[in-house]
Tab-separated table of C-alpha atoms in Angstrom:
chain	number	residue	atom	x	y	z
W	1	MET	CA	100.062	15.132	98.374
W	2	ARG	CA	97.228	15.774	101.287
W	3	ILE	CA	95.438	12.605	101.936
W	4	CYS	CA	92.349	12.465	104.323
W	5	VAL	CA	91.542	8.656	105.091
W	6	LEU	CA	88.098	8.028	106.456
W	7	SER	CA	88.493	4.693	108.365
W	8	GLY	CA	84.954	2.928	108.428
W	9	SER	CA	85.672	0.548	111.157
W	10	PRO	CA	84.280	0.805	114.252
W	11	LYS	CA	87.615	-0.803	115.705
W	12	GLY	CA	89.627	1.949	115.312
W	13	GLU	CA	93.403	1.111	115.503
W	14	LEU	CA	92.699	-2.182	115.860
W	15	SER	CA	91.602	-1.762	112.475
W	16	VAL	CA	92.614	-4.424	109.858
W	17	THR	CA	91.928	-2.578	106.926
W	18	LEU	CA	93.907	0.603	108.799
W	19	GLN	CA	96.781	-1.668	108.809
W	20	SER	CA	97.099	-1.716	104.614
W	21	VAL	CA	96.550	2.037	105.173
W	22	LEU	CA	99.448	2.568	107.610
W	23	PHE	CA	101.574	-0.316	105.145
W	24	ILE	CA	100.808	2.251	101.830
W	25	GLN	CA	101.518	5.502	104.267
W	26	LYS	CA	104.674	3.620	105.413
W	27	HIS	CA	105.926	3.105	101.324
W	28	PHE	CA	104.642	6.711	100.046
W	29	PRO	CA	106.262	8.788	103.182
W	30	ALA	CA	105.939	11.649	100.061
W	31	HIS	CA	102.081	11.872	100.571
W	32	GLU	CA	100.874	13.024	103.925
W	33	MET	CA	98.019	11.129	105.407
W	34	ASN	CA	95.610	12.328	108.065
W	35	ILE	CA	93.357	9.495	109.385
W	36	ILE	CA	90.077	9.921	110.171
W	37	HIS	CA	88.365	7.332	112.501
W	38	ILE	CA	84.586	7.719	111.065
W	39	GLY	CA	83.216	4.586	112.250
W	40	ARG	CA	84.477	4.555	115.621
W	41	GLU	CA	83.645	8.419	116.371
W	42	ILE	CA	80.205	8.180	114.865
W	43	LYS	CA	78.470	9.337	118.242
W	44	SER	CA	80.441	11.697	118.901
W	45	LEU	CA	80.125	12.895	115.335
W	46	GLU	CA	75.917	12.716	115.262
W	47	LYS	CA	75.799	15.091	118.842
W	48	ASP	CA	78.315	17.298	117.828
W	49	PRO	CA	77.361	19.386	114.159
W	50	ALA	CA	80.943	20.901	115.481
W	51	LYS	CA	82.812	17.791	115.147
W	52	VAL	CA	81.563	17.314	111.581
W	53	SER	CA	82.706	20.817	110.642
W	54	GLU	CA	86.271	19.504	111.750
W	55	VAL	CA	85.822	16.555	109.322
W	56	VAL	CA	84.480	18.666	106.823
W	57	ALA	CA	87.221	21.037	107.128
W	58	GLN	CA	90.008	18.370	107.006
W	59	ILE	CA	88.270	16.958	103.583
W	60	SER	CA	88.270	20.620	102.519
W	61	SER	CA	92.062	21.296	102.883
W	62	SER	CA	93.213	17.675	101.033
W	63	GLU	CA	93.493	16.862	97.881
W	64	MET	CA	92.594	12.884	97.551
W	65	ILE	CA	89.960	11.125	100.076
W	66	ILE	CA	90.617	7.592	100.855
W	67	MET	CA	87.558	5.687	102.301
W	68	ALA	CA	88.995	2.589	104.333
W	69	THR	CA	86.720	0.320	105.582
W	70	PRO	CA	85.440	-3.503	106.468
W	71	VAL	CA	82.851	-4.842	105.267
W	72	TYR	CA	79.916	-5.438	107.180
W	73	THR	CA	76.554	-7.697	105.731
W	74	PHE	CA	76.758	-6.855	102.109
W	75	ASN	CA	78.140	-3.331	102.908
W	76	ILE	CA	79.898	-0.784	104.389
W	77	PRO	CA	79.347	-0.377	108.357
W	78	SER	CA	75.679	1.283	109.680
W	79	GLN	CA	78.429	3.508	111.287
W	80	PHE	CA	80.406	4.736	107.981
W	81	LYS	CA	76.556	4.562	106.428
W	82	ARG	CA	75.172	7.164	108.827
W	83	PHE	CA	78.162	9.587	108.246
W	84	ILE	CA	77.526	9.950	104.781
W	85	GLU	CA	74.047	10.371	105.567
W	86	LEU	CA	75.242	12.998	107.814
W	87	ILE	CA	77.374	14.456	105.223
W	88	PHE	CA	73.961	15.048	102.469
W	89	ALA	CA	71.930	16.303	105.552
W	90	SER	CA	74.158	18.810	106.943
W	91	GLY	CA	74.652	20.737	103.773
W	92	ASN	CA	78.438	19.645	103.159
W	93	ALA	CA	78.571	18.086	100.280
W	94	ALA	CA	80.045	20.324	98.232
W	95	ALA	CA	83.507	20.029	100.427
W	96	PHE	CA	84.256	16.517	98.434
W	97	LYS	CA	83.477	18.375	94.994
W	98	GLY	CA	86.402	17.980	92.523
W	99	LYS	CA	88.637	15.829	94.723
W	100	TYR	CA	90.282	12.697	93.665
W	101	ALA	CA	88.464	9.237	95.658
W	102	ALA	CA	89.595	5.772	96.156
W	103	CYS	CA	88.119	2.864	98.572
W	104	ILE	CA	89.888	0.078	100.195
W	105	THR	CA	87.805	-2.669	102.064
W	106	THR	CA	89.047	-6.060	103.710
W	107	SER	CA	86.454	-8.931	104.011
W	108	ILE	CA	86.465	-12.503	102.728
W	109	ASN	CA	85.154	-10.955	99.611
W	110	PHE	CA	81.408	-11.927	100.328
W	111	PHE	CA	79.511	-9.331	98.731
W	112	ASP	CA	82.486	-6.473	98.499
W	113	HIS	CA	81.324	-5.818	94.928
W	114	SER	CA	78.233	-4.303	96.787
W	115	ALA	CA	80.029	-2.243	99.319
W	116	HIS	CA	82.604	-0.948	96.396
W	117	SER	CA	79.349	-0.110	94.034
W	118	TYR	CA	77.708	1.862	96.896
W	119	LEU	CA	81.052	3.987	97.596
W	120	ARG	CA	81.759	4.411	94.274
W	121	ALA	CA	78.550	6.080	93.453
W	122	VAL	CA	78.423	8.049	95.994
W	123	CYS	CA	81.967	9.181	95.549
W	124	GLU	CA	80.449	10.400	92.108
W	125	ASP	CA	77.306	11.570	94.030
W	126	LEU	CA	79.489	14.134	95.465
W	127	GLY	CA	80.989	15.183	92.252
W	128	MET	CA	84.730	13.406	93.590
W	129	ASN	CA	86.860	11.541	90.670
W	130	PHE	CA	86.735	8.235	91.192
W	131	ALA	CA	90.607	6.479	90.745
W	132	GLY	CA	89.831	3.083	92.042
W	133	SER	CA	88.972	0.768	94.559
W	134	TYR	CA	90.731	-1.800	95.937
W	135	SER	CA	89.208	-5.636	97.525
W	136	ALA	CA	91.476	-6.920	100.034
W	137	ASP	CA	91.161	-10.726	102.221
W	138	SER	CA	91.524	-10.294	105.534
W	139	TYR	CA	94.902	-11.816	105.536
W	140	ASP	CA	96.051	-10.750	102.084
W	141	LEU	CA	98.524	-8.165	104.132
W	142	LEU	CA	100.334	-11.406	105.737
W	143	GLU	CA	101.695	-12.476	102.035
W	144	ASP	CA	104.160	-10.946	99.574
W	145	GLY	CA	102.700	-10.978	96.567
W	146	GLN	CA	99.202	-9.268	97.824
W	147	ARG	CA	101.524	-6.368	99.614
W	148	SER	CA	102.923	-5.603	96.416
W	149	ARG	CA	99.840	-5.453	94.425
W	150	LEU	CA	98.614	-3.289	97.240
W	151	LEU	CA	101.411	-0.807	96.606
W	152	SER	CA	101.238	-1.360	92.650
W	153	PHE	CA	97.003	-0.007	93.604
W	154	ALA	CA	98.578	2.799	95.710
W	155	GLY	CA	100.747	4.025	93.533
W	156	HIS	CA	98.312	3.802	90.410
W	157	ILE	CA	95.600	5.777	92.316
W	158	PHE	CA	98.002	8.555	93.824
W	159	GLU	CA	99.502	9.072	89.777
W	160	THR	CA	96.206	9.706	88.541
W	161	ALA	CA	95.328	12.545	91.320
W	162	THR	CA	98.722	14.085	91.388
W	163	SER	CA	98.629	13.914	87.383
W	164	LYS	CA	94.783	15.140	87.486
W	165	ARG	CA	94.175	12.443	84.811
W	166	PRO	CA	90.556	11.976	84.113
W	167	CYS	CA	88.357	9.207	85.630
W	168	SER	CA	85.254	7.647	84.501
W	169	ARG	CA	81.846	7.579	85.723
W	170	ALA	CA	79.965	4.437	86.604
W	171	PHE	CA	76.403	5.500	88.017
W	172	LEU	CA	74.324	7.737	86.692
W	173	PRO	CA	72.247	10.558	89.025
W	174	VAL	CA	69.580	9.496	90.896
W	175	LEU	CA	65.947	11.090	90.135
W	176	LYS	CA	63.509	11.265	92.798
W	177	SER	CA	60.151	11.469	92.286
W	178	ALA	CA	57.888	14.205	94.327
W	179	PHE	CA	54.907	11.644	93.866
W	180	ALA	CA	52.727	11.113	97.100
W	181	TYR	CA	50.666	8.080	97.734
W	182	LYS	CA	47.564	7.774	99.349
W	183	SER	CA	45.534	4.702	98.941
W	184	THR	CA	42.289	5.349	96.770
W	185	GLU	CA	40.608	1.816	98.353
W	186	THR	CA	38.244	2.760	101.373
W	187	SER	CA	37.172	-1.019	102.433
W	188	GLU	CA	38.780	-4.230	102.180
W	189	LEU	CA	37.801	-7.712	103.318
W	190	LYS	CA	40.694	-8.599	105.857
W	191	LEU	CA	42.994	-11.826	104.965
W	192	LEU	CA	42.677	-14.518	107.584
W	193	SER	CA	45.448	-16.642	108.753
W	194	ASP	CA	47.182	-17.936	112.081
W	195	LYS	CA	50.865	-17.077	110.188
W	196	ARG	CA	52.323	-14.764	112.263
W	197	VAL	CA	53.173	-11.621	110.251
W	198	VAL	CA	55.710	-9.077	110.990
W	199	ILE	CA	56.526	-5.583	109.236
W	200	LEU	CA	59.403	-3.680	110.065
W	201	ILE	CA	59.508	-0.037	109.757
W	202	ASP	CA	62.713	2.014	109.909
W	203	ALA	CA	61.013	5.569	111.024
W	204	LYS	CA	57.531	7.287	110.329
W	205	ARG	CA	59.169	10.475	108.448
W	206	GLN	CA	57.467	13.269	107.373
W	207	GLY	CA	57.279	13.574	103.397
W	208	SER	CA	57.922	9.627	103.033
W	209	ASN	CA	55.308	7.702	101.326
W	210	LEU	CA	56.366	4.768	103.469
W	211	PRO	CA	54.276	5.172	106.304
W	212	ALA	CA	51.092	5.050	104.206
W	213	MET	CA	52.410	2.006	102.138
W	214	VAL	CA	52.932	0.301	105.873
W	215	ASP	CA	49.829	1.258	106.796
W	216	LYS	CA	47.869	-0.364	103.613
W	217	ILE	CA	50.052	-3.636	103.791
W	218	ALA	CA	48.792	-3.652	107.439
W	219	SER	CA	45.510	-3.468	106.819
W	220	GLN	CA	45.303	-6.408	104.543
W	221	PHE	CA	45.921	-9.087	107.256
W	222	GLU	CA	43.531	-9.804	110.096
W	223	ARG	CA	46.710	-9.375	112.128
W	224	ALA	CA	49.826	-8.199	111.709
W	225	GLU	CA	52.444	-6.575	113.924
W	226	VAL	CA	54.127	-3.389	112.982
W	227	LEU	CA	57.338	-2.093	114.582
W	228	ASP	CA	59.345	0.798	113.971
W	229	LEU	CA	63.150	0.193	114.083
W	230	SER	CA	63.708	3.617	115.446
W	231	ASP	CA	61.780	3.215	118.499
W	232	LEU	CA	64.315	0.123	119.833
W	233	ASN	CA	66.744	0.941	122.040
W	234	VAL	CA	70.266	0.202	120.685
W	235	SER	CA	73.532	1.153	122.106
W	236	GLY	CA	75.208	1.155	118.698
W	237	GLY	CA	76.133	-0.664	115.457
W	238	CYS	CA	77.860	-4.058	115.305
W	239	LEU	CA	81.311	-3.924	116.717
W	240	GLY	CA	83.047	-6.250	114.721
W	241	CYS	CA	84.451	-8.298	117.518
W	242	ILE	CA	83.462	-11.272	116.658
W	243	GLN	CA	83.103	-12.436	120.314
W	244	CYS	CA	79.607	-14.062	119.106
W	245	GLY	CA	81.666	-16.531	116.572
W	246	PHE	CA	82.007	-18.903	119.487
W	247	ASP	CA	78.569	-19.529	120.754
W	248	HIS	CA	75.854	-16.540	119.003
W	249	ASN	CA	76.206	-14.556	122.382
W	250	CYS	CA	76.576	-11.049	121.230
W	251	VAL	CA	78.800	-8.456	123.094
W	252	TYR	CA	76.027	-6.389	123.947
W	253	GLY	CA	73.972	-8.796	125.351
W	254	ASP	CA	70.786	-7.452	127.348
W	255	LYS	CA	72.290	-3.859	127.541
W	256	ASP	CA	70.123	-2.940	124.861
W	257	ASP	CA	66.826	-3.911	122.805
W	258	PHE	CA	68.248	-5.534	120.064
W	259	ILE	CA	68.634	-9.423	120.897
W	260	ALA	CA	65.657	-9.949	123.067
W	261	PHE	CA	63.725	-8.071	119.904
W	262	TYR	CA	65.715	-10.322	116.971
W	263	GLU	CA	64.874	-13.228	119.311
W	264	ASN	CA	60.935	-12.569	119.988
W	265	LYS	CA	59.812	-10.861	117.130
W	266	VAL	CA	62.142	-11.379	114.185
W	267	LYS	CA	62.788	-15.197	114.489
W	268	PRO	CA	59.293	-16.434	115.464
W	269	ALA	CA	57.678	-14.619	112.230
W	270	ASP	CA	56.416	-16.671	109.473
W	271	ILE	CA	55.793	-13.457	107.000
W	272	LEU	CA	58.432	-10.648	107.343
W	273	ILE	CA	57.980	-7.720	105.565
W	274	PHE	CA	60.935	-4.959	105.541
W	275	ALA	CA	60.001	-1.587	104.450
W	276	GLY	CA	62.639	1.348	104.022
W	277	ASP	CA	63.372	4.459	102.469
W	278	ILE	CA	66.257	5.031	100.065
W	279	LYS	CA	69.044	7.022	101.756
W	280	ASP	CA	71.412	7.947	99.083
W	281	ARG	CA	72.245	4.806	97.659
W	282	PHE	CA	71.095	2.385	100.127
W	283	LEU	CA	68.808	1.903	102.709
W	284	SER	CA	68.984	3.705	106.073
W	285	SER	CA	71.671	3.739	108.501
W	286	THR	CA	68.884	2.182	110.845
W	287	TRP	CA	68.393	-0.725	108.500
W	288	LYS	CA	72.057	-1.111	108.101
W	289	GLN	CA	72.534	-1.274	111.621
W	290	PHE	CA	69.682	-3.817	111.873
W	291	PHE	CA	71.600	-6.267	109.578
W	292	ASP	CA	74.909	-5.395	111.043
W	293	ARG	CA	73.477	-6.488	114.411
W	294	GLY	CA	72.020	-9.476	113.339
W	295	PHE	CA	75.201	-10.871	112.656
W	296	TYR	CA	75.485	-11.865	116.171
W	297	ASN	CA	74.095	-15.379	114.980
W	298	THR	CA	77.316	-14.799	112.289
W	299	HIS	CA	76.763	-16.986	108.960
W	300	THR	CA	73.827	-19.151	110.246
W	301	PRO	CA	70.715	-18.038	108.475
W	302	THR	CA	67.349	-17.186	110.981
W	303	MET	CA	64.928	-16.964	108.340
W	304	ILE	CA	64.938	-20.234	106.703
W	305	GLY	CA	61.343	-20.999	105.268
W	306	LYS	CA	60.206	-17.655	106.179
W	307	GLN	CA	58.235	-14.990	103.530
W	308	LEU	CA	60.291	-12.228	102.998
W	309	GLY	CA	58.843	-9.056	100.900
W	310	PHE	CA	60.258	-5.220	101.335
W	311	MET	CA	58.734	-2.390	100.497
W	312	ILE	CA	60.915	0.520	99.292
W	313	SER	CA	60.034	4.134	98.934
W	314	GLY	CA	62.346	5.987	96.560
W	315	PRO	CA	63.815	5.097	93.268
W	316	LEU	CA	65.135	1.533	93.242
W	317	ALA	CA	65.049	1.100	89.516
W	318	GLN	CA	67.585	3.803	89.231
W	319	ILE	CA	69.919	1.920	92.214
W	320	ALA	CA	70.398	-1.898	90.898
W	321	PRO	CA	72.915	-2.811	93.477
W	322	ILE	CA	70.797	-2.424	95.980
W	323	ARG	CA	68.056	-5.132	94.373
W	324	GLU	CA	70.854	-7.294	94.325
W	325	VAL	CA	71.785	-7.316	97.941
W	326	LEU	CA	68.382	-7.749	98.951
W	327	GLU	CA	67.671	-10.277	96.923
W	328	ALA	CA	70.990	-12.219	98.125
W	329	PHE	CA	70.166	-11.461	101.746
W	330	ALA	CA	66.574	-13.400	101.465
W	331	GLU	CA	68.646	-16.231	99.448
W	332	TRP	CA	71.053	-16.598	101.751
W	333	GLN	CA	68.804	-16.269	104.449
W	334	GLY	CA	66.857	-19.715	103.254
W	335	ALA	CA	63.550	-17.342	102.585
W	336	ASN	CA	61.326	-17.119	99.963
W	337	LEU	CA	61.303	-13.788	98.362
W	338	VAL	CA	57.865	-12.568	97.881
W	339	ASP	CA	58.306	-9.572	95.822
W	340	ILE	CA	59.887	-5.719	95.982
W	341	ILE	CA	57.435	-3.247	95.465
W	342	THR	CA	58.216	0.639	95.524
W	343	ASP	CA	56.219	3.656	95.116
W	344	GLU	CA	57.662	4.027	91.752
W	345	PRO	CA	54.780	3.597	89.841
W	346	ALA	CA	53.481	6.751	90.867
W	347	ASP	CA	50.312	5.612	90.774
W	348	ASN	CA	48.021	4.955	93.857
W	349	SER	CA	46.066	2.136	92.222
W	350	VAL	CA	48.818	0.697	91.242
W	351	ILE	CA	50.526	0.777	94.477
W	352	ASP	CA	47.271	-0.519	95.970
W	353	ALA	CA	47.321	-3.376	93.690
W	354	LEU	CA	50.985	-4.487	94.288
W	355	ILE	CA	50.550	-4.386	97.956
W	356	ARG	CA	47.427	-6.343	97.712
W	357	GLU	CA	49.184	-9.349	95.896
W	358	MET	CA	51.907	-9.260	98.148
W	359	ALA	CA	49.794	-9.801	100.903
W	360	GLU	CA	47.861	-12.200	99.429
W	361	LYS	CA	51.155	-14.166	97.818
W	362	SER	CA	52.714	-14.350	101.069
W	363	LEU	CA	50.168	-16.113	102.547
W	364	ARG	CA	49.534	-18.468	100.180
W	365	MET	CA	53.414	-19.133	99.740
W	366	ALA	CA	53.609	-19.711	103.395
W	367	LYS	CA	50.791	-22.151	103.612
W	368	ASP	CA	52.418	-23.359	100.501
W	369	SER	CA	55.813	-23.756	102.588
W	370	TYR	CA	57.305	-22.462	99.472
W	371	VAL	CA	60.967	-21.069	98.923
W	372	ARG	CA	62.396	-20.449	95.422
W	373	PRO	CA	65.457	-21.931	94.378
W	374	SER	CA	68.744	-20.181	95.151
W	375	THR	CA	70.505	-18.302	92.422
W	376	PHE	CA	74.320	-17.613	91.931
W	377	LEU	CA	73.747	-14.886	94.716
W	378	GLY	CA	72.534	-17.401	97.457
W	379	LYS	CA	75.128	-20.470	96.229
W	380	ALA	CA	78.168	-18.674	95.684
W	381	GLY	CA	77.602	-16.560	99.091
W	382	MET	CA	77.136	-19.693	101.075
W	383	LYS	CA	79.953	-21.709	99.274
W	384	VAL	CA	81.869	-18.519	100.299
W	385	PHE	CA	81.123	-18.861	103.881
W	386	ARG	CA	81.583	-22.581	104.007
W	387	ASP	CA	84.972	-22.730	102.665
W	388	ASP	CA	86.018	-20.205	105.382
W	389	VAL	CA	84.392	-21.784	107.989
W	390	TYR	CA	85.391	-25.120	107.354
W	391	GLY	CA	89.134	-24.084	106.837
W	392	ARG	CA	90.932	-21.093	108.649
W	393	HIS	CA	88.010	-19.554	110.582
W	394	ARG	CA	86.560	-22.229	112.137
W	395	PHE	CA	88.298	-21.779	115.440
W	396	VAL	CA	86.377	-18.262	115.465
W	397	PHE	CA	83.075	-19.409	114.181
W	398	GLN	CA	82.711	-22.502	116.226
W	399	ALA	CA	78.485	-22.225	116.350
W	400	ASP	CA	78.781	-21.273	112.375
W	401	HIS	CA	81.285	-24.829	112.283
W	402	MET	CA	78.757	-27.081	114.382
W	403	TYR	CA	75.562	-25.725	112.090
W	404	PHE	CA	77.344	-26.223	108.914
W	405	ASP	CA	78.563	-29.643	109.860
W	406	ASN	CA	75.008	-30.996	111.686
W	407	HIS	CA	72.994	-29.514	108.322
W	408	GLY	CA	74.951	-30.402	105.593
W	409	ILE	CA	76.712	-27.128	104.377
W	410	TYR	CA	79.731	-28.914	104.056
W	411	ASP	CA	78.736	-30.282	100.424
W	412	PHE	CA	82.280	-30.390	99.481
W	413	PRO	CA	82.694	-32.113	95.777
W	414	GLN	CA	85.440	-34.422	96.774
W	415	ASP	CA	83.143	-36.182	98.922
W	416	ASP	CA	80.603	-37.342	96.451
W	417	LYS	CA	82.040	-40.596	95.873
W	418	ARG	CA	79.436	-41.276	93.516
W	419	ALA	CA	80.758	-38.385	91.325
W	420	MET	CA	84.457	-39.127	91.910
W	421	ASP	CA	83.965	-42.636	90.675
W	422	THR	CA	82.030	-41.998	87.930
W	423	ASN	CA	84.546	-39.189	86.906
W	424	ALA	CA	87.542	-41.618	87.178
W	425	THR	CA	85.703	-44.363	84.981
W	426	MET	CA	85.217	-42.413	82.298
W	427	PHE	CA	88.505	-40.601	82.412
W	428	GLU	CA	89.681	-44.091	81.786
W	429	LEU	CA	87.353	-44.762	78.704
W	430	THR	CA	87.921	-41.348	77.475
W	431	LYS	CA	91.969	-42.004	76.600
W	432	ASP	CA	90.859	-44.200	73.839
W	433	PRO	CA	90.412	-42.086	71.055
W	434	GLN	CA	87.867	-44.144	69.614
W	435	MET	CA	85.796	-44.448	72.910
W	436	ARG	CA	86.355	-40.175	73.217
W	437	GLY	CA	84.803	-39.941	70.185
W	438	ALA	CA	81.696	-41.748	70.542
W	439	ILE	CA	80.959	-40.784	73.797
W	440	ARG	CA	81.422	-36.962	72.274
W	441	LYS	CA	78.371	-38.067	70.032
W	442	MET	CA	76.283	-39.560	72.821
W	443	LEU	CA	76.631	-36.373	75.139
W	444	LYS	CA	73.332	-34.718	74.491
W	445	THR	CA	71.340	-37.436	74.466
W	446	GLU	CA	72.674	-39.063	77.603
W	447	MET	CA	72.605	-36.019	79.515
W	448	VAL	CA	68.716	-35.200	78.854
W	449	LYS	CA	67.711	-39.361	79.357
W	450	PRO	CA	67.011	-39.262	82.913
W	451	HIS	CA	65.229	-36.354	82.822
W	452	GLN	CA	62.879	-37.919	80.284
W	453	LYS	CA	62.204	-40.603	82.293
W	454	ILE	CA	61.245	-38.146	85.169
W	455	VAL	CA	58.720	-36.494	82.782
W	456	GLU	CA	57.613	-39.929	81.023
W	457	THR	CA	57.003	-41.933	84.889
W	458	LYS	CA	56.192	-39.585	87.302
């Protein structure tokens, strides 16, 4: 079988993910694998449509497509995301139809499921048969058991493709609206505040509702700075070099505008409104580049205490993984998610009201310094970072280690002496069957007693 491997890593042959592909190739020599370094070559692909056509020709002549990529900041790298946009924009989607697909990622398992959902949905939108996905830890290839599991996965997807077995579909097609937003309000009272409001938009595209929505929310504030990400001089996406891990100094440095922009505009803001169009199954590659390049701060949050809102043009309600990522991003950053509003209501007055409420709510909550508690999305994500930075990646992410150590991120349960002592005492007590039975009956009342006391006295 002829297989085309689309490598999403900007590191080319030095990609850790690629090593898993090469390992599979070594153990399945009967299959011909053609590897294309999409992530590394994205600049030339953007500039030269002929090169895109060459890639499409390779895809057309293959029976199976494997998307092999690292996970960068909740999804695939911006370089790979840009390639997917090019495929849809260039009218070459038909080359993928009917072919079998699979994806392989490597990461520390932080929101790898989001990347898998995105890739599967894109494959299904392209009319492909999705045979399976494989999420490897960054060091899995070094372990015998994990190598065996990787080869087992490869065997299963190859058998699915060669035998032309049916594949289930996980995501429905996205239905887009032709609604054009135009505010119905002519005069408004501007909201006065000393809070610094920054609104980021990815591009003022013709036919998008986003520019009008951004103009509308900017008009609500006495002062609001609107910045277009497409106006920035950005040399490229995150390179995955991890050189920033030591001291948060990006390898790009002052070679482009991004670091100065992030330090001088994003970090000082009290209220941040992120505005973006849905492109295929995520925000644009421009927005993805913003998130990826922000990783020069590595796993250290930079938006703690800020009010964060998202304005989206497109069918967000039909693409649940995006909403989950936006919520998780806010929680991981320690920001307060004010709201996520879209143009989906397809009603000018409703959208006007939602925009007005987002502006008012952001100021109310900023004044109160309110940040809602994190859910599993933020708590679990930070624990993944906590354990990884404390352990095997402490040397690589020294800046994170210092921050985590100084800010109580290393909250390991074994360090909670009171809880450990209580557990030891109760384990000993419940060895006695009678005592175990008595305590079992008391659990509900004893658990609620401290809370009742607070309600009564505070």
